[in-house]
Coordinates of C-alpha atoms in Angstrom, one line a residue:
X1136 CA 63.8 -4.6 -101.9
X1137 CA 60.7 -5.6 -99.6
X1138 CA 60.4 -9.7 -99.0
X1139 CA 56.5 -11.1 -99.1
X1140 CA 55.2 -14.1 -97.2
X1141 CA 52.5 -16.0 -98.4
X1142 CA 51.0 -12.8 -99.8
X1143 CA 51.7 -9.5 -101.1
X1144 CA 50.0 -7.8 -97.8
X1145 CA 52.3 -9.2 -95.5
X1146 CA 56.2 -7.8 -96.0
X1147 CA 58.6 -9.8 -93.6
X1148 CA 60.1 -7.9 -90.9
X1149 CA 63.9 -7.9 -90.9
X1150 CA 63.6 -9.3 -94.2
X1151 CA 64.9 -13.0 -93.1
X1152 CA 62.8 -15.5 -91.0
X1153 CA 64.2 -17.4 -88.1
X1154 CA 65.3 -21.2 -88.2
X1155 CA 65.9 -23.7 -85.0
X1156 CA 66.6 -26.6 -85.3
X1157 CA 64.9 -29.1 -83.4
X1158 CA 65.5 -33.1 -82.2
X1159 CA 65.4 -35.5 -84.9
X1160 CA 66.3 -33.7 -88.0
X1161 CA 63.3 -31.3 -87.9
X1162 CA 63.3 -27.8 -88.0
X1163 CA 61.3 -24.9 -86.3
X1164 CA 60.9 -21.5 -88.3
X1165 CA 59.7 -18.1 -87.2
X1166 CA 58.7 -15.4 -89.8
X1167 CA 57.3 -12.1 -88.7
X1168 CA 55.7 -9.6 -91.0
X1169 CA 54.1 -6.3 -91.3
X1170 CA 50.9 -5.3 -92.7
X1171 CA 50.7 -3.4 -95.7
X1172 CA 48.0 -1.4 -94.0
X1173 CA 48.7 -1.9 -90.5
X1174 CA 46.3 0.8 -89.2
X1175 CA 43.7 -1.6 -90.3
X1176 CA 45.6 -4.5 -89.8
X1177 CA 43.6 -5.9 -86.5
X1178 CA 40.4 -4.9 -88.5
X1179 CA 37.7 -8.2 -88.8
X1180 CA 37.4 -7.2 -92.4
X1181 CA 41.2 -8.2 -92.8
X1182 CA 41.5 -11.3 -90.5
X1183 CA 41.8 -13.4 -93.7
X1184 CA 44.5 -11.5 -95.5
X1185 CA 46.8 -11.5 -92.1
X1186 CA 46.2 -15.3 -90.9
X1187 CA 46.6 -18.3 -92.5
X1188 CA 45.3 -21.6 -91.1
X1189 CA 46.8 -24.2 -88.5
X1190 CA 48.4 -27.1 -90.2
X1191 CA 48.9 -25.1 -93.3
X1192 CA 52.4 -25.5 -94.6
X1193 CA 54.9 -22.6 -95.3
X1194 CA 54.8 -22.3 -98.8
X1195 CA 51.2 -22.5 -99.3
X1196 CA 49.0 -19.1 -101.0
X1197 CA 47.0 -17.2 -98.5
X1198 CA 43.4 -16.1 -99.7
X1199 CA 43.9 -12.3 -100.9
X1200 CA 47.3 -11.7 -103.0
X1201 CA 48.6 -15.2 -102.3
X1202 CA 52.2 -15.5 -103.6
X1203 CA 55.0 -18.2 -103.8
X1204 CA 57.7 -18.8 -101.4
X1205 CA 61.3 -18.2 -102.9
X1206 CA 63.0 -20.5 -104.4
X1207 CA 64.9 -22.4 -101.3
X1208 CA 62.9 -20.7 -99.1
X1209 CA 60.8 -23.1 -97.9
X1210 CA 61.6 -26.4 -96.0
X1211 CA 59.9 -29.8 -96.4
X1212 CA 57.0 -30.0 -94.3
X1213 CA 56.8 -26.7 -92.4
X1214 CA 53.7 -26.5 -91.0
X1215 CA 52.6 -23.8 -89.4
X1216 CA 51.1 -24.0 -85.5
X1217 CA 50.7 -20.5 -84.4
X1218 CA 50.3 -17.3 -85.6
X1219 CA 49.3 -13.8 -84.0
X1220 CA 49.7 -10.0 -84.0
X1221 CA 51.4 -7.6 -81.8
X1222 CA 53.5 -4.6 -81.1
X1223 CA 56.9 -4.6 -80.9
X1224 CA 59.5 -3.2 -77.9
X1225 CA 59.7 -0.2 -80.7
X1226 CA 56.1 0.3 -81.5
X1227 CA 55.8 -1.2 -84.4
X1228 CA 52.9 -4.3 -85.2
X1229 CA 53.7 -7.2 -86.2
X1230 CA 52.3 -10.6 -87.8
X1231 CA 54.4 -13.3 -86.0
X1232 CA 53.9 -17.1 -88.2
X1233 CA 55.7 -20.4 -86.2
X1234 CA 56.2 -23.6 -87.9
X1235 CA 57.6 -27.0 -87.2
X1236 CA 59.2 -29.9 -89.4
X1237 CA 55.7 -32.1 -89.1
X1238 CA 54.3 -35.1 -91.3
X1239 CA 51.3 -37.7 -91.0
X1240 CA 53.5 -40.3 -89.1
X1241 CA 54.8 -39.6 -85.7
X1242 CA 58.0 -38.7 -84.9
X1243 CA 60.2 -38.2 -81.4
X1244 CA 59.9 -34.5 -80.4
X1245 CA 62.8 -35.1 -77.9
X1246 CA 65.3 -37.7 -76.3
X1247 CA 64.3 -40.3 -74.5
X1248 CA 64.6 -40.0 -70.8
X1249 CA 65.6 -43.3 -69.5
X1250 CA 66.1 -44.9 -65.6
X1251 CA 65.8 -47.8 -63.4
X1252 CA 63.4 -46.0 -60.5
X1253 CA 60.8 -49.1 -60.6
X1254 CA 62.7 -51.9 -58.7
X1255 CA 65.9 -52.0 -61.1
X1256 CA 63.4 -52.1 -64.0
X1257 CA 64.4 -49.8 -66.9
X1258 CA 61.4 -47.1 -67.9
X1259 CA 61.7 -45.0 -70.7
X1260 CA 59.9 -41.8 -71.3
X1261 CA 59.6 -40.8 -75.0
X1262 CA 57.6 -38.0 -76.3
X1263 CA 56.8 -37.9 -80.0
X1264 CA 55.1 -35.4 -82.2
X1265 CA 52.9 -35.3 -85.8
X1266 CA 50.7 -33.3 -87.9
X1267 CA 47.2 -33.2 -86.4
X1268 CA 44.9 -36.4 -87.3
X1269 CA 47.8 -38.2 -87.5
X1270 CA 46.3 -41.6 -86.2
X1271 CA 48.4 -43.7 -83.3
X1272 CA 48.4 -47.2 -83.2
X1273 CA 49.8 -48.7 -80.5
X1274 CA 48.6 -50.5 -77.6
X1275 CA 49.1 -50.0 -74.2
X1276 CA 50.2 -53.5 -72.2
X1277 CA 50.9 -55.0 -76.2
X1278 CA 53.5 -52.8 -78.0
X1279 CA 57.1 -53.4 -77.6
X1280 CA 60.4 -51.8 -78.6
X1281 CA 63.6 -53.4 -78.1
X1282 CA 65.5 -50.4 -76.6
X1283 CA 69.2 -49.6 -76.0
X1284 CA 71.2 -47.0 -74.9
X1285 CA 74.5 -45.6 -73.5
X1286 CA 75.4 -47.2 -70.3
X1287 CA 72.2 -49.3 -70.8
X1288 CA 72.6 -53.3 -72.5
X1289 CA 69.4 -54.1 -75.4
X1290 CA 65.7 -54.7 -73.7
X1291 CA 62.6 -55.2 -74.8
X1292 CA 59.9 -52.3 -73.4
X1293 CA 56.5 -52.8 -73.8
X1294 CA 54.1 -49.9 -73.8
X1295 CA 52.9 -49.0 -70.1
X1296 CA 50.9 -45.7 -70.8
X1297 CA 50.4 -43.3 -73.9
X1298 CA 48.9 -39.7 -73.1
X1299 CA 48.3 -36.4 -74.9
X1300 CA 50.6 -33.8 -74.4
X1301 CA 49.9 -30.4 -73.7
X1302 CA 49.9 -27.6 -75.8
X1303 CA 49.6 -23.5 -75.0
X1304 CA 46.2 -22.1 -75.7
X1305 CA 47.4 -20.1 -78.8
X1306 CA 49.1 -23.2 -80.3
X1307 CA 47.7 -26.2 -83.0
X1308 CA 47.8 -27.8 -85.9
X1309 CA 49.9 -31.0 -84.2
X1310 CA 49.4 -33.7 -81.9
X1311 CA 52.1 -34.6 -79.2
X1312 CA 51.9 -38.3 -77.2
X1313 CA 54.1 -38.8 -74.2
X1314 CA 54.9 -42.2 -74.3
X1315 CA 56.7 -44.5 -71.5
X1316 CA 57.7 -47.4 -72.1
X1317 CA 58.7 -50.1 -69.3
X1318 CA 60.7 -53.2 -68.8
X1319 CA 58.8 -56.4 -67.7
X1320 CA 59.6 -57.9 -64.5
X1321 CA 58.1 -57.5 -60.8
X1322 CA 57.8 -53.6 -59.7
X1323 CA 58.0 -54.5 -55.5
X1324 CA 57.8 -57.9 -53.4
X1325 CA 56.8 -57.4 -50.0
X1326 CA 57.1 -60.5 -47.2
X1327 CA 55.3 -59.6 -43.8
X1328 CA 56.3 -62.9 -41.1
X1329 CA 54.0 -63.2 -38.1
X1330 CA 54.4 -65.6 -34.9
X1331 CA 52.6 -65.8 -32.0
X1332 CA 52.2 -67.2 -29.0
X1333 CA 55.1 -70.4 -27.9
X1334 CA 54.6 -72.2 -31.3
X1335 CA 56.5 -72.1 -33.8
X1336 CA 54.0 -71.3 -36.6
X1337 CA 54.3 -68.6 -38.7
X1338 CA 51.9 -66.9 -41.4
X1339 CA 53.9 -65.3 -44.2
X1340 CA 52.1 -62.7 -46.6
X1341 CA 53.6 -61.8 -49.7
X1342 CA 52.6 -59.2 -52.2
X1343 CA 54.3 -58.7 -55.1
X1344 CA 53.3 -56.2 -58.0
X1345 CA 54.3 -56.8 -61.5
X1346 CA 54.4 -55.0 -65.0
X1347 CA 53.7 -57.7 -67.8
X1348 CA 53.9 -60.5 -66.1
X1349 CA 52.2 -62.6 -63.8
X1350 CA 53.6 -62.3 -60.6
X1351 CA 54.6 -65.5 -58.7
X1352 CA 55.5 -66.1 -55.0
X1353 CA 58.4 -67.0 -53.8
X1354 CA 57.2 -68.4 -50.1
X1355 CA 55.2 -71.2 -51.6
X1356 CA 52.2 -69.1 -50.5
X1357 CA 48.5 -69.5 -52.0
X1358 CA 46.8 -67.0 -54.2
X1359 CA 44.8 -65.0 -51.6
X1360 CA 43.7 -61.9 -53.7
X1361 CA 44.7 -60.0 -57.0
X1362 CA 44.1 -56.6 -58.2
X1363 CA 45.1 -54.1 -61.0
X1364 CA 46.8 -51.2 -59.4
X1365 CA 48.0 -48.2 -60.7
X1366 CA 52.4 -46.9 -60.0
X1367 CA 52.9 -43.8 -61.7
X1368 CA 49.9 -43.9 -64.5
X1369 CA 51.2 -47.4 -64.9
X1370 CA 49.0 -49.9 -64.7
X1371 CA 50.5 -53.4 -62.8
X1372 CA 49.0 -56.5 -61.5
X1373 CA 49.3 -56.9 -57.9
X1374 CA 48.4 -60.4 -56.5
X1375 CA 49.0 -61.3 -52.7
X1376 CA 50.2 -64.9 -51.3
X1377 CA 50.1 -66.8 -48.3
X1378 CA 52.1 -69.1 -46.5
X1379 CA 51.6 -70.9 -43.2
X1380 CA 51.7 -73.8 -40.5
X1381 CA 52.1 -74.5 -36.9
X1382 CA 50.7 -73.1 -34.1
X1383 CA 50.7 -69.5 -33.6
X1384 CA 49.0 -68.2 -31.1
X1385 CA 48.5 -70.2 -27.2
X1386 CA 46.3 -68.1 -24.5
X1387 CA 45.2 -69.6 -20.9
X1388 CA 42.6 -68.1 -19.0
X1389 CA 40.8 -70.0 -15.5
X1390 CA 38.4 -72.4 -16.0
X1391 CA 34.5 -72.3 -14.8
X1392 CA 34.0 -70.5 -11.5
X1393 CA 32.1 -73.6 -10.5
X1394 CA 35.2 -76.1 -11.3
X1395 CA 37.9 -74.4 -9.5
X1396 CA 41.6 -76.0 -10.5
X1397 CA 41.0 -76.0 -14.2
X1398 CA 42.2 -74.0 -17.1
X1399 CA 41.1 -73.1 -20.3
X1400 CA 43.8 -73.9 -22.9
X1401 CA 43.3 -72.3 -27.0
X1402 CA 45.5 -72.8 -29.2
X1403 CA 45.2 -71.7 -32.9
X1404 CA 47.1 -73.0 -36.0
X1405 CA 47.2 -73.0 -39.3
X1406 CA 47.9 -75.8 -41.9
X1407 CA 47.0 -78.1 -39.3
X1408 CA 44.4 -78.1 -36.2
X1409 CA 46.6 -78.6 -33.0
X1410 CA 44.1 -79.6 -29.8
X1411 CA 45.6 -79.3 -26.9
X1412 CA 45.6 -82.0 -24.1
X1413 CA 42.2 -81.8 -21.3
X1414 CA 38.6 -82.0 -22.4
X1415 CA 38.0 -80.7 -25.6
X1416 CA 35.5 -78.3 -25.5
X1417 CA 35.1 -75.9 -28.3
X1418 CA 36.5 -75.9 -32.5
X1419 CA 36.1 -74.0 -34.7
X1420 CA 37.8 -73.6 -38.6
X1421 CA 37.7 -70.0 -40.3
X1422 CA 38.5 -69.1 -43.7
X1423 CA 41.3 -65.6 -44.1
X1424 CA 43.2 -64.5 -46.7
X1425 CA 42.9 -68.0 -48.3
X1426 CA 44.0 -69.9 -45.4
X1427 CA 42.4 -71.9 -43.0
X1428 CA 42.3 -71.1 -39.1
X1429 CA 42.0 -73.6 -36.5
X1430 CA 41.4 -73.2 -33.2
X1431 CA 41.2 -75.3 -30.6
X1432 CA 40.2 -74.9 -26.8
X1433 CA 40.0 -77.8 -23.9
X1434 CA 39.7 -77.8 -20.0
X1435 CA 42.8 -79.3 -18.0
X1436 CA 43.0 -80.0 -14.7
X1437 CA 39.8 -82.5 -13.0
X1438 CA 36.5 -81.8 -13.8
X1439 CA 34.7 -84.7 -11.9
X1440 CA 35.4 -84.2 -8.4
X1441 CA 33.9 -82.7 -4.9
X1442 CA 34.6 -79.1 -4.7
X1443 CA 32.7 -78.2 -1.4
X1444 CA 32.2 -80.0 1.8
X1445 CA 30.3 -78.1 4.8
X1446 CA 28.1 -77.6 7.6
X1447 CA 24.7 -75.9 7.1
X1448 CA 21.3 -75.2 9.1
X1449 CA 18.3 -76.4 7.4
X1450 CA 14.4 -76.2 8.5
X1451 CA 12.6 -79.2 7.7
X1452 CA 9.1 -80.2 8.0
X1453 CA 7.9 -82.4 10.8
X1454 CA 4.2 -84.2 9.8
X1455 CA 1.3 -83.5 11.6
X1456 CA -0.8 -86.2 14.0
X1457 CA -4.6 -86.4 13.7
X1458 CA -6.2 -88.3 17.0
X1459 CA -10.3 -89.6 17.5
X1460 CA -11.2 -89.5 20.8
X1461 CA -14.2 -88.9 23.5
X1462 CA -14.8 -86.0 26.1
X1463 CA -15.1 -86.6 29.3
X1464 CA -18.6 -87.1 30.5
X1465 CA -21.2 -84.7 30.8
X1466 CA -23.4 -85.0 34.3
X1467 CA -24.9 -81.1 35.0
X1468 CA -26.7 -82.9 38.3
X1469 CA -30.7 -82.7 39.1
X1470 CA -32.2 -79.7 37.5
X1471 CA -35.9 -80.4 39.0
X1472 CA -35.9 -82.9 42.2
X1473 CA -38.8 -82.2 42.8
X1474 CA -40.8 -83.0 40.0
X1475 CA -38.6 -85.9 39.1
X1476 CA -37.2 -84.5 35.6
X1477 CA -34.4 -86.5 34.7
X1478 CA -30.6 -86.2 34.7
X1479 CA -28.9 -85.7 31.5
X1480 CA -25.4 -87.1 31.0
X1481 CA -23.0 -88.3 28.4
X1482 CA -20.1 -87.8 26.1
X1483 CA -19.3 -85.7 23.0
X1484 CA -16.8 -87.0 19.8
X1485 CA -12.7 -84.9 19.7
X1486 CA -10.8 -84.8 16.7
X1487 CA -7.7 -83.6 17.9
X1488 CA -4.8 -82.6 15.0
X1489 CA -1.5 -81.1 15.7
X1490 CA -0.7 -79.8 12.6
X1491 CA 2.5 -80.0 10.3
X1492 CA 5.3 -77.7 11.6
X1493 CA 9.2 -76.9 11.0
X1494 CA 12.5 -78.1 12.8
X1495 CA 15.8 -76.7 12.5
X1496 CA 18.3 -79.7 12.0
X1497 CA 21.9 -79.4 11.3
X1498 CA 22.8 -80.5 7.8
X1499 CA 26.3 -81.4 6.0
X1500 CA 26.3 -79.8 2.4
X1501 CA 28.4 -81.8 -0.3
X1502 CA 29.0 -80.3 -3.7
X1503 CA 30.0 -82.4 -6.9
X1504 CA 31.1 -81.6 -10.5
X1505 CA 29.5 -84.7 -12.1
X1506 CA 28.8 -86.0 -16.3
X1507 CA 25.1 -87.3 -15.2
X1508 CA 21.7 -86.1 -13.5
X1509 CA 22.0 -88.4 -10.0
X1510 CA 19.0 -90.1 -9.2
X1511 CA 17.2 -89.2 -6.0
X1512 CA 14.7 -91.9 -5.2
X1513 CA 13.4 -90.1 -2.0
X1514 CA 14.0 -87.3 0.2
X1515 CA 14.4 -87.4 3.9
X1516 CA 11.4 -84.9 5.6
X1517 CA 9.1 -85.6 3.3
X1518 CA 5.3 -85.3 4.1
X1519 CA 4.1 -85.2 0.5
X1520 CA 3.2 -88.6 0.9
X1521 CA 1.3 -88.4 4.1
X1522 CA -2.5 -87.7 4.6
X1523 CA -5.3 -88.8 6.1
X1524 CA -9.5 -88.0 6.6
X1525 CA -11.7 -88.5 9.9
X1526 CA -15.4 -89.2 9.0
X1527 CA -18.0 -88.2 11.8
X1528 CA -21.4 -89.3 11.9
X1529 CA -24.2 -88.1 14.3
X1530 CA -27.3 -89.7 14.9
X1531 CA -30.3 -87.9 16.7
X1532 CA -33.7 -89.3 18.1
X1533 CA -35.6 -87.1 19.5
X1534 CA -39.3 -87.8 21.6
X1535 CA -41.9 -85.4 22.5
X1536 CA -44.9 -85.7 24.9
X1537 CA -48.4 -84.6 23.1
X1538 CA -52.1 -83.6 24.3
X1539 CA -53.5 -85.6 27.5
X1540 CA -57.0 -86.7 26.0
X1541 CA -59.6 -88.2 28.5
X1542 CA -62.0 -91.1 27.6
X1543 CA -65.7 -91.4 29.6
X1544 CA -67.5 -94.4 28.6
X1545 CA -70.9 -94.9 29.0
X1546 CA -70.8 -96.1 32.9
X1547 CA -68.8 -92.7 33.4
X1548 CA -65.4 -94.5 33.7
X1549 CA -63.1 -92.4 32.4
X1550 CA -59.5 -93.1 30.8
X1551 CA -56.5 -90.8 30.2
X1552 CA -53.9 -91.1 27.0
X1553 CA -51.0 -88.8 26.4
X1554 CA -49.7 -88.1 22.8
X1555 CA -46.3 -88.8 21.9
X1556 CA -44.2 -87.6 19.2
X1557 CA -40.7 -89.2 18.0
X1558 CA -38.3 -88.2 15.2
X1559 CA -34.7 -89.7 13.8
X1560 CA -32.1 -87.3 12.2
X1561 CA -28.5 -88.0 10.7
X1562 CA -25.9 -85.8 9.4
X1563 CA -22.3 -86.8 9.0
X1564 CA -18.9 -84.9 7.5
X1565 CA -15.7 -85.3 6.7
X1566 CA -12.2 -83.5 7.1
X1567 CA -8.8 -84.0 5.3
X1568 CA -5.6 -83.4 7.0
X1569 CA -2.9 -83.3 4.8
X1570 CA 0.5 -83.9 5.9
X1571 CA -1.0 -86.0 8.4
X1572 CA -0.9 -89.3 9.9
X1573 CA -4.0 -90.7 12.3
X1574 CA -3.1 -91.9 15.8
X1575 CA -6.4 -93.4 16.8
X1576 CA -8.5 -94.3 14.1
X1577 CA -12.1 -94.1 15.8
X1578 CA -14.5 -93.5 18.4
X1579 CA -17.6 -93.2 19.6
X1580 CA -19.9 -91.3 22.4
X1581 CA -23.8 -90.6 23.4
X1582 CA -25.3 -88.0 24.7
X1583 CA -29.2 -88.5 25.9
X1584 CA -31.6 -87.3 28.9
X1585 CA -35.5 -86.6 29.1
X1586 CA -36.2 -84.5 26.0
X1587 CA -39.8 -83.5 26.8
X1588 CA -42.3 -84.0 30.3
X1589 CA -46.0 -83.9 30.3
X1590 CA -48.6 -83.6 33.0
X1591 CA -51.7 -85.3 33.2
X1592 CA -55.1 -86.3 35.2
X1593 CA -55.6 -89.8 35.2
X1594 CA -58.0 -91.2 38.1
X1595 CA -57.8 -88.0 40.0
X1596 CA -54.2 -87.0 40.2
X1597 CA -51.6 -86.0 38.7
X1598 CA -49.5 -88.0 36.2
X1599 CA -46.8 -87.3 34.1
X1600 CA -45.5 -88.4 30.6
X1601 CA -42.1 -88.5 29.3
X1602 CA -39.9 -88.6 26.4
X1603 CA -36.6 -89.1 26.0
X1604 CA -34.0 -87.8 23.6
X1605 CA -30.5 -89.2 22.6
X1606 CA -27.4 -88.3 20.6
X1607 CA -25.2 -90.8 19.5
X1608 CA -22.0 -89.4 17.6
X1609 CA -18.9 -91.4 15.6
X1610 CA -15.8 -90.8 14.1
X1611 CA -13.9 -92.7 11.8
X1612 CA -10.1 -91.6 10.8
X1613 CA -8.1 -93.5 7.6
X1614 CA -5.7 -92.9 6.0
X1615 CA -1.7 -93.0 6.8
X1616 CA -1.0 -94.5 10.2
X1617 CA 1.5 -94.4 12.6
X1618 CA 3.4 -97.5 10.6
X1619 CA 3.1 -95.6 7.5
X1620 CA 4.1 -92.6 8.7
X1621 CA 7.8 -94.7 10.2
X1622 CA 7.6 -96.3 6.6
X1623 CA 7.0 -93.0 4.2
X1624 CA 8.8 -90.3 6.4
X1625 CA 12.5 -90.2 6.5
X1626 CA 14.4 -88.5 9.5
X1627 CA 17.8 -89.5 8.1
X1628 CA 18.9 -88.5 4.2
X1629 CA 19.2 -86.3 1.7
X1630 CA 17.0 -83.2 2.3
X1631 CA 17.5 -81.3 -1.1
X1632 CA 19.6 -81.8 -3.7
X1633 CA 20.2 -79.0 -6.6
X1634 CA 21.3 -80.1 -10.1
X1635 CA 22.6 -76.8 -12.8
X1636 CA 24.8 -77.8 -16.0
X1637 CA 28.0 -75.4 -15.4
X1638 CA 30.1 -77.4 -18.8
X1639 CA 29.2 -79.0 -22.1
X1640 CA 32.1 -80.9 -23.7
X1641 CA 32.7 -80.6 -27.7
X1642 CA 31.4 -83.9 -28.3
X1643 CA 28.0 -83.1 -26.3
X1644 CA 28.9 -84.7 -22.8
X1645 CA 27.2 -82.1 -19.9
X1646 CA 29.1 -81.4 -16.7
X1647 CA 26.9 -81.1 -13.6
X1648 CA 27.5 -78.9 -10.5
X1649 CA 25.4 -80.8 -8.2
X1650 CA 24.5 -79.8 -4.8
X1651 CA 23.7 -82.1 -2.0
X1652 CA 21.8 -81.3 2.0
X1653 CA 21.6 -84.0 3.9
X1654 CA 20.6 -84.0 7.5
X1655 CA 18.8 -86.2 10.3
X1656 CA 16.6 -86.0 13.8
X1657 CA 15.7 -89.1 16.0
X1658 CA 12.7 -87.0 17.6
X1659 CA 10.2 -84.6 17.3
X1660 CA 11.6 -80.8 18.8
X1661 CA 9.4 -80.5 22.2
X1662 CA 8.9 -77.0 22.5
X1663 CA 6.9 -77.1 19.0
X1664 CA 3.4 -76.5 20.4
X1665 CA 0.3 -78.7 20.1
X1666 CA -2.9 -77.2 18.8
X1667 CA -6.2 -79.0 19.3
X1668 CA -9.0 -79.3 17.3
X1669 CA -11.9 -80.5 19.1
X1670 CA -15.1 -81.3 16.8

């Protein structure tokens, strides 16, 4: 006799389903039938007297011809999850129903698979199963089960993650949630110990990752940083810690070029600043990882002291001399004998200036790291200070000899008179000589003759008139003499001296390279030449 399922269409093959049963006390059944028209069987017009519904239990009435399920024949909440058609090995097609044991709460669908991977801490894996909507309500981080097991003493889990499981593309009707569950407690501690340099500080890191719980430190380190992380779909709190004090780290290197015998000396620390002996010259404080930094860096060895001592060639400047004097006198000798012109002689105004020039000396050179500007008062070879002017001032009188006009009176005596013109002129300048000094301060000449000669008739013979011209000329010179010239020129001193900051101290004080040429000369060099300026 044929056996129906669900409806009179559908005949079971074999007659019998087939029953597994599953984890848990729940039960899988597989019932496969034929179609009582199975040439039409895949038709669309028949799809709803061949399938049934996901999540539709066993014993429920299909839509055409539904039947019931024999008595015993069906168990508690089978519920079906997959259904399809196909052929057989032998040809023949079949309807093939799978159900599973499934309710509204949810249930575990296997064993729980349980080990100590994560740092000694026990995890448990756990996957559970339900009818489809079945709500979940548990809280990842929050819910807890107090779990035991063979070879395993009691715990308390709590929830670490919660995620859907998979299903085949044919299958539904249930929900599955893989569930693991992990003991509180740290997950991994790691310590990381620096040193450096001939101190015996030391920095120690510690990061330690937790499940739970809030992880603590076990150097006595300082929070430096946390984060979530994620091990295994499991999300932890990581938080990092840092310990330290001393010195850890010492490097030398030369001091300035300029201050030969020195050394730079930095030391950094932490906890503490450490400065090390010398001249401090730089600090500084900088915040990592929560810590604090210090570093310190002085100069040891002397700083103030003379680094240099040598002989040198230096060109200096030797003043110029500025002298008022007279050429010698003019006398050209009788131009006309004869007609008694007259001799002209006399003497003309020199400025003579030998102007400023250079003279190689030999000089000692001196070099000084020093905390302050020197004061330099005067230089030796200076001629800054020296200068001095000549005036000159010519006068000129010049006389002319006019018409010859001839008086008769009224007893026919007659009288002769000659015109005569005169005129005055002045001009005077001045010169500067700097870098000068005046030897002789002034002097004075004239120049004068006939200027003009007339013939005339007076009683019968010849006469003759004359005029003299005459050029007077002066020059006056002030200005630094000789005696300020011994009073404001140095031969013996410091030439030059060159001042450049090479160091600045922390606490602001300036170190000085300072460079000193000093020299002297008793006399001035005699194969400089002399140039004269005659005026």
């Amino acid at each position: 006799m044929a056996v129906f399922h669900r409806t009179k269409r559908l005949k079971i093959y074999g007659k019998k389903p087939e029953v597994t049963q599953l984890f848990g006390g729940r039960y899988a059944m597989t019932v496969r039938c034929q179609a009582k028209n199975d040439t039409e069987a895949w038709y669309d017009k028949n799809k709803d007297q061949i399938f049934a519904d996901f999540g539709t239990l066993y014993d429920a009435h299909m839509a055409v011809d539904g039947i019931d399920a024999r008595t015993g024949e069906a168990y508690t909440d089978m519920v079906l999850t997959s259904v399809g058609a196909g052929y057989t090995q032998t040809g023949e097609y079949v309807i093939t129903f799978r159900y599973q044991t499934l309710t509204s709460s949810f249930v575990q669908e296997a064993g729980d698979k349980v080990d100590q991977e994560l740092n000694g801490l026990r995890r448990v894996i756990r996957r559970l199963i339900a009818k489809d909507g079945t709500s979940y309500g548990k809280t990842v981080g929050t819910s807890t089960i107090s779990h035991s097991a063979i070879g395993y003493s009691a715990a308390t889990l709590t929830l670490a993650q919660a995620t859907s499981g998979t299903k085949s593309p044919d299958e539904s009707g249930f929900v599955s949630i893989t569930e693991t569950w992990l003991e509180s407690g740290v997950i991994s501690r790691t310590i990381n110990e620096g040193s450096g340099g001939t101190g015996v500080g030391k920095i120690r890191t510690e990061t330690v990752e937790a499940f739970n719980e809030t992880p603590t430190s076990t150097i006595s380190g300082v929070e430096i940083g946390v984060s979530t992380s994620n091990v295994e779909g499991i999300d932890t709190i990581r938080k990092t810690f840092v310990s330290s004090a001393g010195e850890i780290r010492r490097t030398d290197r030369p001091g300035p070029s300029a201050i030969p015998g020195t050394t730079y000396v930095t030391i950094d620390s932490v906890g503490t600043a450490i400065t090390p002996t010398g001249t401090l010259i730089d600090s500084s404080e900088t915040q990592e990882n929560g810590y604090v930094r210090f570093s310190r860096t002085a100069l040891q060895g002397t700083i103030i002291k003379t680094t240099q001592t040598y002989k040198d060639v230096a060109f200096v400047d030797v003043p110029g001399q500025v002298s008022c004097t007279t050429s010698g006198e003019i006398t050209p000798g009788n131009r006309n004998s004869i007609s008694g012109f007259s001799n002209v002689s006399g003497k003309t105004v020199v400025i003579e200036s030998i102007p400023p020039s250079k003279q190689q000396v030999e000089a000692t050179v001196v070099v000084n790291i020093q905390n302050s500007i020197p004061d330099t008062t005067e230089l030796a070879f200076d001629i800054s200070g020296l200068s001095c002017s000549v005036l000159k001032v010519t006068d000129r009188i010049s006389g002319g000899v006019g018409r010859a006009v001839t008086l008769v009176d009224a007893n026919g005596d007659t009288s002769t008179e000659v015109g005569r013109s005169q005129s005055f002129g002045a001009s005077s300048s001045i010169s500067e000589f700097r870098g000068h000094f005046i030897v002789n301060t002034s002097s004075s000449a004239t120049l004068s003759g006939s200027g003009s000669r007339q013939p005339y008739i007076s009683g019968g013979e010849f006469k003759f008139q004359e005029e003299a011209s005459e050029t007077k000329s002066k020059a006056f010179g002030f200005g630094n003499d000789g005696a300020d010239k011994d009073s404001l020129y140095k031969t013996n001193g410091i030439i030059r001296r060159d001042v450049r900051p090479v160091l600045t101290a922390q606490d602001g004080t300036v170190f000085y390279e300072v460079t000193t040429v000093s020299g002297n000369v008793t006399s001035r060099d005699p194969s400089l030449p002399i140039n004269r300026s005659l005026t």
